[in-house]
Each structure stands twice: as C-alpha cells, then as structure tokens.
Coordinates of C-alpha atoms and ligand atoms in Angstrom, one line a residue:
M1371 CA -14.1 21.0 -14.3
R1372 CA -13.8 19.8 -10.9
R1373 CA -10.9 17.6 -10.2
A1374 CA -9.4 15.9 -7.4
A1375 CA -5.8 15.7 -7.4
I1376 CA -3.1 14.9 -4.4
T1377 CA -1.5 17.7 -2.8
A1378 CA 0.7 16.2 -0.4
V1379 CA 2.6 12.9 0.3
G1380 CA 3.2 12.1 4.1
H1381 CA 5.2 8.7 5.7
F1382 CA 6.3 7.0 8.4
L1383 CA 8.8 4.2 9.0
P1384 CA 9.8 2.6 12.0
E1385 CA 13.3 3.1 12.9
D1386 CA 13.7 -1.2 13.2
R1387 CA 15.5 -2.3 9.8
V1388 CA 15.1 -6.4 9.9
T1389 CA 17.4 -7.6 7.5
N1390 CA 17.6 -10.8 5.0
A1391 CA 20.4 -12.4 7.6
E1392 CA 18.2 -11.7 10.8
M1393 CA 15.4 -13.3 9.0
E1394 CA 18.1 -16.4 9.1
K1395 CA 18.1 -16.6 12.2
W1396 CA 14.5 -16.8 12.7
V1397 CA 13.3 -19.7 9.7
E1398 CA 15.0 -22.0 7.1
T1399 CA 16.2 -19.2 4.7
N1400 CA 18.7 -17.3 3.5
D1401 CA 19.4 -13.8 1.6
E1402 CA 19.5 -15.0 -2.0
W1403 CA 16.2 -17.3 -2.0
I1404 CA 14.3 -14.0 -0.9
R1405 CA 16.4 -11.4 -3.0
T1406 CA 15.7 -13.1 -5.9
R1407 CA 12.3 -14.0 -5.8
T1408 CA 11.4 -11.2 -4.3
G1409 CA 14.2 -7.8 -5.0
I1410 CA 13.7 -8.3 -0.4
A1411 CA 16.6 -7.2 1.6
E1412 CA 15.4 -5.9 5.0
R1413 CA 12.5 -4.7 6.0
R1414 CA 11.1 -2.5 8.9
M1415 CA 9.3 -3.6 12.4
L1416 CA 7.4 -1.6 14.4
R1417 CA 9.2 -3.2 17.6
D1418 CA 7.5 -1.1 20.4
P1419 CA 4.1 -2.6 22.0
G1420 CA 1.7 0.0 22.7
K1421 CA 1.9 1.7 19.1
A1422 CA 0.2 0.5 15.9
T1423 CA -1.1 1.4 12.5
A1424 CA -2.7 4.3 14.3
H1425 CA 0.5 5.9 15.6
M1426 CA 2.6 5.2 12.7
A1427 CA -0.9 6.3 10.3
T1428 CA -1.1 9.2 12.3
E1429 CA 2.6 10.0 12.5
A1430 CA 2.9 9.8 8.4
A1431 CA -0.1 12.3 8.4
R1432 CA 1.4 15.2 10.8
T1433 CA 4.3 15.2 8.0
L1434 CA 1.9 15.6 5.0
L1435 CA 0.3 18.6 6.8
R1436 CA 2.9 19.9 7.8
K1437 CA 4.7 20.0 4.6
R1438 CA 1.5 21.8 2.9
G1439 CA 1.1 24.2 6.3
I1440 CA -2.1 23.7 7.2
G1441 CA -3.8 22.1 10.1
A1442 CA -5.6 19.1 11.1
D1443 CA -9.0 21.4 11.5
D1444 CA -8.4 21.6 8.2
I1445 CA -9.3 18.6 7.6
D1446 CA -12.8 17.4 6.0
A1447 CA -12.5 13.2 6.3
I1448 CA -9.7 11.1 7.2
I1449 CA -9.6 7.2 5.4
V1450 CA -7.4 5.0 6.8
A1451 CA -6.6 1.6 4.4
T1452 CA -5.6 -1.1 6.4
V1453 CA -6.0 -4.6 7.2
T1454 CA -4.0 -4.1 10.5
P1455 CA -6.3 -1.9 12.2
D1456 CA -5.2 -1.0 16.0
M1457 CA -8.6 -2.7 17.6
M1458 CA -11.9 -4.3 15.7
F1459 CA -12.9 -0.6 16.1
P1460 CA -13.2 2.1 16.9
S1461 CA -11.9 3.2 13.3
T1462 CA -8.0 3.3 13.1
A1463 CA -9.5 6.3 11.4
A1464 CA -11.1 7.4 14.5
L1465 CA -8.1 7.2 16.4
V1466 CA -5.6 8.8 13.7
Q1467 CA -8.6 12.3 14.2
A1468 CA -8.3 12.1 17.9
N1469 CA -4.5 11.9 17.6
L1470 CA -4.7 14.8 15.1
G1471 CA -7.9 16.6 17.0
A1472 CA -9.2 16.9 13.5
S1473 CA -11.6 18.3 15.3
K1474 CA -14.0 18.8 12.2
A1475 CA -13.4 15.5 10.3
W1476 CA -15.3 12.7 9.9
G1477 CA -13.4 9.1 8.3
F1478 CA -13.8 5.1 8.4
D1479 CA -11.8 2.7 7.5
L1480 CA -11.3 1.0 4.6
S1481 CA -10.3 -2.8 4.0
A1482 CA -8.9 -4.4 0.6
A1483 CA -5.6 -5.6 1.9
C1484 CA -2.7 -4.2 -0.7
S1485 CA -5.4 -2.6 -2.8
G1486 CA -6.8 -0.7 0.2
F1487 CA -4.8 2.6 -0.3
L1488 CA -5.8 2.8 -4.9
F1489 CA -10.0 2.2 -2.9
A1490 CA -9.3 4.5 -0.9
L1491 CA -7.7 7.0 -3.1
S1492 CA -10.4 6.5 -5.2
T1493 CA -13.1 6.9 -2.7
G1494 CA -11.4 9.9 -1.2
A1495 CA -11.8 11.5 -5.0
S1496 CA -15.2 11.2 -4.7
L1497 CA -15.8 13.2 -2.3
V1498 CA -13.8 15.9 -3.0
E1499 CA -15.1 16.0 -7.3
S1500 CA -18.7 16.0 -5.9
G1501 CA -18.0 19.0 -4.3
R1502 CA -19.0 17.3 -0.7
H1503 CA -15.5 18.4 0.6
E1504 CA -12.3 20.3 0.6
K1505 CA -9.7 18.4 1.5
V1506 CA -10.1 14.3 2.5
L1507 CA -6.6 13.1 4.0
V1508 CA -6.2 9.2 2.2
I1509 CA -3.7 6.8 4.7
G1510 CA -2.4 4.0 3.3
A1511 CA -1.3 2.2 7.1
D1512 CA -0.2 -1.6 8.5
K1513 CA 1.7 -3.2 10.6
M1514 CA 1.8 -6.6 9.4
S1515 CA 4.4 -7.9 12.0
S1516 CA 1.1 -8.1 13.9
I1517 CA -0.7 -10.6 11.9
I1518 CA 2.3 -12.6 10.7
D1519 CA 4.0 -15.9 12.1
Y1520 CA 7.4 -15.6 12.2
T1521 CA 8.4 -19.2 12.1
D1522 CA 6.4 -19.2 8.2
R1523 CA 8.9 -18.8 5.9
T1524 CA 6.6 -18.5 3.4
T1525 CA 5.8 -15.4 4.3
C1526 CA 7.5 -13.5 7.3
V1527 CA 9.9 -12.5 4.8
L1528 CA 7.6 -10.5 3.0
F1529 CA 6.2 -8.6 4.3
G1530 CA 7.0 -5.6 7.0
D1531 CA 5.9 -2.1 9.0
G1532 CA 4.8 1.6 7.6
A1533 CA 2.1 3.8 6.4
G1534 CA 2.2 6.5 4.1
A1535 CA -0.2 9.6 3.2
V1536 CA -1.7 12.1 0.9
L1537 CA -3.9 14.8 0.9
V1538 CA -6.6 15.6 -1.8
E1539 CA -7.8 18.5 -3.3
P1540 CA -9.6 20.4 -5.5
T1541 CA -8.1 21.4 -8.5
E1542 CA -9.8 23.6 -11.8
E1543 CA -6.7 22.6 -13.8
D1544 CA -5.2 20.1 -16.3
C1545 CA -4.6 17.5 -13.0
G1546 CA -5.3 15.1 -11.0
I1547 CA -7.2 12.1 -10.8
I1548 CA -8.6 11.2 -14.1
D1549 CA -9.5 7.7 -14.4
S1550 CA -9.6 4.3 -12.3
I1551 CA -10.8 1.1 -12.1
E1552 CA -11.4 -0.8 -9.3
R1553 CA -11.6 -4.6 -9.3
V1554 CA -13.0 -7.8 -6.2
D1555 CA -13.6 -10.6 -6.9
G1556 CA -14.1 -12.7 -3.5
S1557 CA -14.2 -16.3 -5.0
N1558 CA -10.7 -17.0 -4.4
W1559 CA -10.3 -15.2 -1.1
S1560 CA -9.0 -18.5 1.3
I1561 CA -5.9 -18.0 -1.2
L1562 CA -4.8 -15.0 1.0
C1563 CA -6.5 -14.1 4.3
M1564 CA -6.6 -14.1 8.1
T1565 CA -9.8 -15.9 9.2
G1566 CA -9.2 -15.1 13.0
G1567 CA -10.6 -12.4 15.3
G1568 CA -13.6 -12.1 13.1
S1569 CA -17.0 -12.9 13.4
L1570 CA -17.1 -16.7 11.6
H1571 CA -14.0 -17.2 14.2
P1572 CA -13.3 -15.4 17.1
S1573 CA -11.1 -15.1 19.7
T1574 CA -10.6 -18.5 21.6
H1575 CA -8.3 -20.8 22.8
E1576 CA -8.9 -23.1 19.8
S1577 CA -8.2 -20.2 17.2
V1578 CA -4.7 -19.2 18.7
D1579 CA -4.1 -23.0 19.0
R1580 CA -4.8 -23.4 15.5
R1581 CA -2.9 -20.2 14.0
L1582 CA -6.1 -18.9 12.9
H1583 CA -4.5 -14.9 14.1
F1584 CA -2.1 -14.9 11.0
L1585 CA -1.5 -14.3 7.4
H1586 CA -2.2 -17.1 5.6
Q1587 CA -1.0 -17.4 1.6
D1588 CA -0.7 -19.8 -0.9
G1589 CA 2.0 -17.6 -2.6
R1590 CA 2.6 -19.7 -5.7
H1591 CA -1.6 -19.3 -6.4
V1592 CA -1.4 -15.2 -5.5
F1593 CA 1.7 -15.3 -7.5
R1594 CA -0.2 -16.5 -10.7
Y1595 CA -3.8 -13.9 -10.6
A1596 CA -1.6 -11.3 -9.3
V1597 CA 1.0 -10.9 -12.7
Q1598 CA -2.2 -11.3 -14.4
A1599 CA -4.2 -9.2 -13.1
M1600 CA -2.0 -6.3 -12.4
A1601 CA -0.7 -6.0 -15.9
D1602 CA -4.5 -6.6 -17.0
V1603 CA -5.6 -3.5 -15.2
S1604 CA -2.5 -1.3 -15.9
A1605 CA -3.2 -2.2 -19.5
E1606 CA -6.7 -1.3 -19.4
I1607 CA -6.6 2.3 -18.3
M1608 CA -3.8 2.8 -20.4
E1609 CA -6.1 1.6 -23.3
R1610 CA -9.1 3.6 -22.5
N1611 CA -6.9 6.8 -22.1
G1612 CA -4.9 7.0 -24.7
L1613 CA -1.6 6.1 -23.0
T1614 CA 1.5 4.5 -24.4
G1615 CA 4.0 3.6 -22.3
D1616 CA 6.8 6.8 -23.8
D1617 CA 3.8 9.3 -22.1
V1618 CA 4.2 7.5 -18.6
R1619 CA 6.8 9.6 -16.2
F1620 CA 6.1 6.9 -13.8
L1621 CA 4.0 3.4 -12.8
V1622 CA 3.7 3.5 -9.5
P1623 CA 3.0 -0.1 -8.3
H1624 CA 2.4 -2.3 -5.1
Q1625 CA 5.0 -3.7 -4.0
A1626 CA 4.2 -7.4 -3.3
N1627 CA 7.5 -8.6 -5.7
L1628 CA 10.0 -7.1 -8.3
R1629 CA 8.8 -10.2 -9.9
I1630 CA 5.2 -9.1 -10.8
I1631 CA 6.3 -5.5 -11.4
D1632 CA 8.3 -6.4 -13.8
A1633 CA 6.3 -8.0 -15.6
T1634 CA 3.3 -5.1 -15.4
A1635 CA 6.0 -2.9 -16.3
R1636 CA 6.5 -5.1 -19.6
R1637 CA 3.3 -5.2 -20.5
M1638 CA 3.1 -1.4 -20.6
G1639 CA 6.6 -1.2 -22.3
I1640 CA 8.1 0.7 -20.1
G1641 CA 11.7 0.4 -18.5
M1642 CA 12.5 -0.5 -15.5
D1643 CA 14.2 3.7 -15.2
K1644 CA 10.4 4.5 -15.0
V1645 CA 9.4 2.5 -12.0
M1646 CA 8.8 3.9 -8.1
L1647 CA 10.6 0.4 -6.0
N1648 CA 11.3 0.9 -2.7
I1649 CA 10.3 -3.5 -2.4
E1650 CA 14.1 -3.7 -1.4
R1651 CA 14.1 -1.6 1.9
Y1652 CA 10.2 -1.9 3.1
G1653 CA 9.5 -5.6 1.9
N1654 CA 5.5 -5.8 1.0
T1655 CA 3.8 -2.9 3.8
T1656 CA 0.3 -3.8 2.0
A1657 CA -2.1 -0.7 2.3
G1658 CA 1.5 1.8 2.5
T1659 CA 3.2 0.8 -0.6
I1660 CA 2.3 3.5 -3.0
P1661 CA 1.6 5.3 -0.2
L1662 CA 5.4 5.5 0.6
C1663 CA 6.8 5.4 -2.6
L1664 CA 4.8 8.6 -3.7
A1665 CA 6.7 9.8 -0.6
D1666 CA 10.1 8.4 -1.4
F1667 CA 9.9 9.8 -5.0
E1668 CA 8.5 13.1 -4.6
S1669 CA 11.0 15.1 -4.9
Q1670 CA 11.4 13.5 -8.7
L1671 CA 7.5 14.5 -9.8
R1672 CA 7.0 17.4 -11.7
K1673 CA 3.1 19.0 -12.2
G1674 CA 1.5 17.3 -15.4
D1675 CA 3.8 14.2 -15.1
N1676 CA 1.0 11.1 -16.0
L1677 CA 2.2 8.4 -13.2
V1678 CA -0.3 4.8 -12.8
L1679 CA -0.6 3.5 -9.9
A1680 CA -1.4 -0.6 -9.6
A1681 CA -1.8 -2.6 -7.0
F1682 CA -3.4 -6.3 -6.4
G1683 CA -3.8 -8.0 -2.8
G1684 CA -5.9 -9.9 -0.5
G1685 CA -9.8 -10.4 -2.0
F1686 CA -9.0 -10.6 -4.4
T1687 CA -8.8 -7.2 -4.9
W1688 CA -7.3 -5.4 -8.0
G1689 CA -7.4 -2.1 -9.9
S1690 CA -5.8 1.2 -11.4
T1691 CA -5.4 4.8 -11.4
Y1692 CA -3.8 7.2 -14.0
L1693 CA -3.6 10.7 -12.6
K1694 CA -1.6 13.8 -13.3
W1695 CA 0.8 14.9 -10.9
A1696 CA 0.1 18.6 -9.4
Y1697 CA 2.6 20.0 -7.7
D1698 CA 6.5 20.4 -8.7
G1699 CA 8.8 18.3 -6.0
K1700 CA 9.2 18.4 -2.4
P1701 CA 7.8 21.7 -0.5
G1702 CA 10.8 22.1 2.1
A1703 CA 13.4 20.5 0.2
Ligands
LIG2406 O1 0.8 -8.2 -1.6 C1 0.0 -9.3 -1.6 C2 -0.7 -10.7 -2.9 N1 0.9 -11.0 -3.3 C3 1.6 -11.5 -4.0 O2 1.5 -10.6 -4.9 C4 2.5 -12.3 -3.7 C5 2.7 -13.0 -4.5 N2 3.5 -14.4 -5.2 C6 5.0 -14.3 -4.8 O3 5.1 -13.6 -4.3 C7 5.8 -15.7 -4.5 O4 5.2 -16.4 -5.0 C8 7.0 -15.9 -3.1 C9 7.4 -15.1 -3.2 C10 5.8 -15.5 -2.0 C11 7.0 -16.9 -3.6 O5 7.4 -17.3 -3.8 P1 7.8 -18.5 -5.3 O6 8.9 -18.4 -6.4 O7 6.5 -18.4 -5.8 O8 8.1 -19.6 -4.6 P2 7.0 -20.9 -4.4 O9 6.3 -20.9 -2.9 O10 6.7 -22.1 -5.5 O11 8.4 -22.1 -3.6 C12 9.6 -22.4 -4.0 C13 10.0 -23.7 -3.3 C14 9.4 -24.0 -2.2 O12 10.1 -25.1 -2.3 P3 9.5 -26.7 -2.7 O13 8.5 -26.6 -2.1 O14 10.6 -26.3 -4.2 O15 11.2 -28.1 -2.4 C15 9.3 -23.8 -1.0 O16 8.8 -23.8 0.3 O17 11.0 -21.8 -2.4 C16 10.6 -22.3 -0.6 N3 10.7 -21.4 0.3 C17 11.2 -21.0 0.6 N4 12.7 -21.0 0.3 C18 13.9 -20.0 1.0 C19 9.3 -20.7 0.5 N5 9.7 -19.3 1.4 C20 10.9 -19.4 1.2 C21 12.1 -19.0 2.3 N6 13.3 -19.2 2.4 N7 11.8 -17.9 2.5

C-alpha cells in the first residue's frame, strides 16, 4: 500500500523577538496576564518591510531541501497554507516557486487559518497517495504582524510570525499518514476574521478607518469552541484507530493557548511531557505552529513514533491527523 510520509522538515523564524515586557509598552497589559492566560512569553516579528510570508516560506523550504539533499527541481507541487499571503494574487506558492527555482512544480495557497497546515498536509498526502506525485512541499507560513492591530491588547499579545515546511513523499513501509479528520463550520465566521481587502469590503479609506484590515477575534467565544472541538477531534481519531494515550509518542497541537492544549491532552489521556510545545517562545503563528513544533522536536523523533496532530482556527476550521513518523532524529545533526 502506498502511503504518504513526512520525510523532512524545515523552518524559518525572524530574528526579532518581542517579549511580554515590550508589549507592556505598547498596550495596557502585563507579563503575568499573558503568561497565565495564554502561555506566551515572547513572539517573533519580521520587521523588514520588504519581506513577507513568501520570504519565510522560501527560507523554510530551503532548509528542508538542504536537509533532504534534494534540489528544487525535484519538487512536484508546492502548497502554502496561509492567511497572510504577500498579495491577493498571485499566490504565495507562486512566489515560493520562483524564489526556489522549482522548475517542474505547480502550486497554490490554501486558506484555512490555524488549521491551514493540517488541511494542506491532507491535500499534499492525497497527491502522493494517489500516485500522481512523488515530492510535495507543504508549508505553513504567516506574517501575523501584517494584520494585527497593535493597539488592541486582546489580540496583539497572541500572535507571532514564522514558517514551517515539510516534504511529503511515498512510502511502502509501515509509517506515514494513516488517518485524518477535517471539519469546517462557517456559521461562526465573524467571531474570528479579517473582513477588509476582499471582494466584500475592498480596500477603501472607509475600510481603513473602520480597521477592517486587522484580525478581529472574540477570544472568549473562540476559546469555548476550540477547547471542545480540538479535544473531540483528537479523541475521535484515537478511538477510530484503536489508540490509547500510552500508544501516542507526541500530541502536536496548534499553539493558540496553553489551556486549550492542556484540555486536549487531558481528554486524550496523555501527560504534558508528551505534548510538543513552543507557544512560550513563538506565540500563535497560525499556519506555522504545527510544522514549527515538528522542526523543534525533530531530533527527539524516531521511526514508527505515533503522532497526533490537532488544530482549531478561524472559519471555524478544525482537524486532526494521525501519522507514524518515518525517520530517526535530525538529519545532519
Ligand atoms: O488560533 C486561532 C484560534 N484562537 C484561539 O484559539 C484563541 C482562543 N481564545 C483564547 O485563547 C483566550 O480567550 C484569550 C487568551 C484570547 C483571552 O483569554 P480569556 O481568559 O478568555 O480572557 P477574556 O477574553 O475573558 O478576558 C478577561 C479579561 C478582560 O477584562 P474584563 O472584561 O474581565 O475586565 C479583558 O479585557 O482580561 C482582559 N484582557 C487583558 N488584560 C491584560 C484581555 N486581553 C488582555 C491583555 N492584558 N492582553
């Protein structure tokens, strides 16, 4: 049976760190509130005005190609999950293709907010499982600082910039992506959104005055849904694959809030020592969080390790993926 497996990971983080202490100078907030309510201590920010999501996605992909020892010409398709594309069109994937010089690839962007990476991974895996492609680049990248209102304390402390990339290739071995669940429910779209700049509210002086080009979130409302949905979907994927907490090597959760992650881990019956966490250092990088976790924990992973990936985000979108890791440790480390 031909399965799709993650065979390499790469990542990119801007060097500039914004600590909670720095945030205290921008809005009425404090380190203690941010840490206890979210688990975040600092986040990264891409300050260079000439660089955006495609730059971070390209750098993540370059690291991955180097680690895997292949060239850009070997790539068949590029899928970029993002809600902060460099521009409305062309796609960020097109810019990444050009930056890399991936001469044989096609590609597109996928918009599913914080679940974007998981949805892109499912899509990329399907292209490989079907036999259509051998090497698909799946990237989660967001320059959240480009759509954050740094006068709104309820959102600005939460988000950061970053990108992670994985390579998806076929395998005949007992590893790779085994199962996934994806969900979307648009009835709550207005609780987490950015309405300006699209075809409904094109950019105008009025749209700028009404602050429509910034992310808007009713955090408390999103929190209630996220806790339930992420835990439900993770429990469901475990149940239908006959997994118990003991079988899972790592939960790889979207990093929006430590309390949401904690609730999901409890429901799955796994301790926090088996949860990939980097929210403290990077905040919520939207489509970047899960591949950034994989990059951070890569050296601890062994072939055959059971991982459950889970995410919840704007749309609402949510999902979970069960995979068996396909290689040992960190190549070149
Ligand atoms: O990744 C996409 C999905 N997004 C999420 O999963 C985010 C889900 N939501 C959350 O993570 C949490 O709801 C937040 C972290 C956004 C907020 O935490 P909370 O415990 O739900 O706080 P809250 O919104 O209920 O606000 C509690 C209080 C409010 O004050 P009052 O109304 O009780 O006087 C807020 O105004 O905390 C206040 N507050 C702040 N105080 C200091 C809100 N933001 C801040 C802040 N610093 N940055």
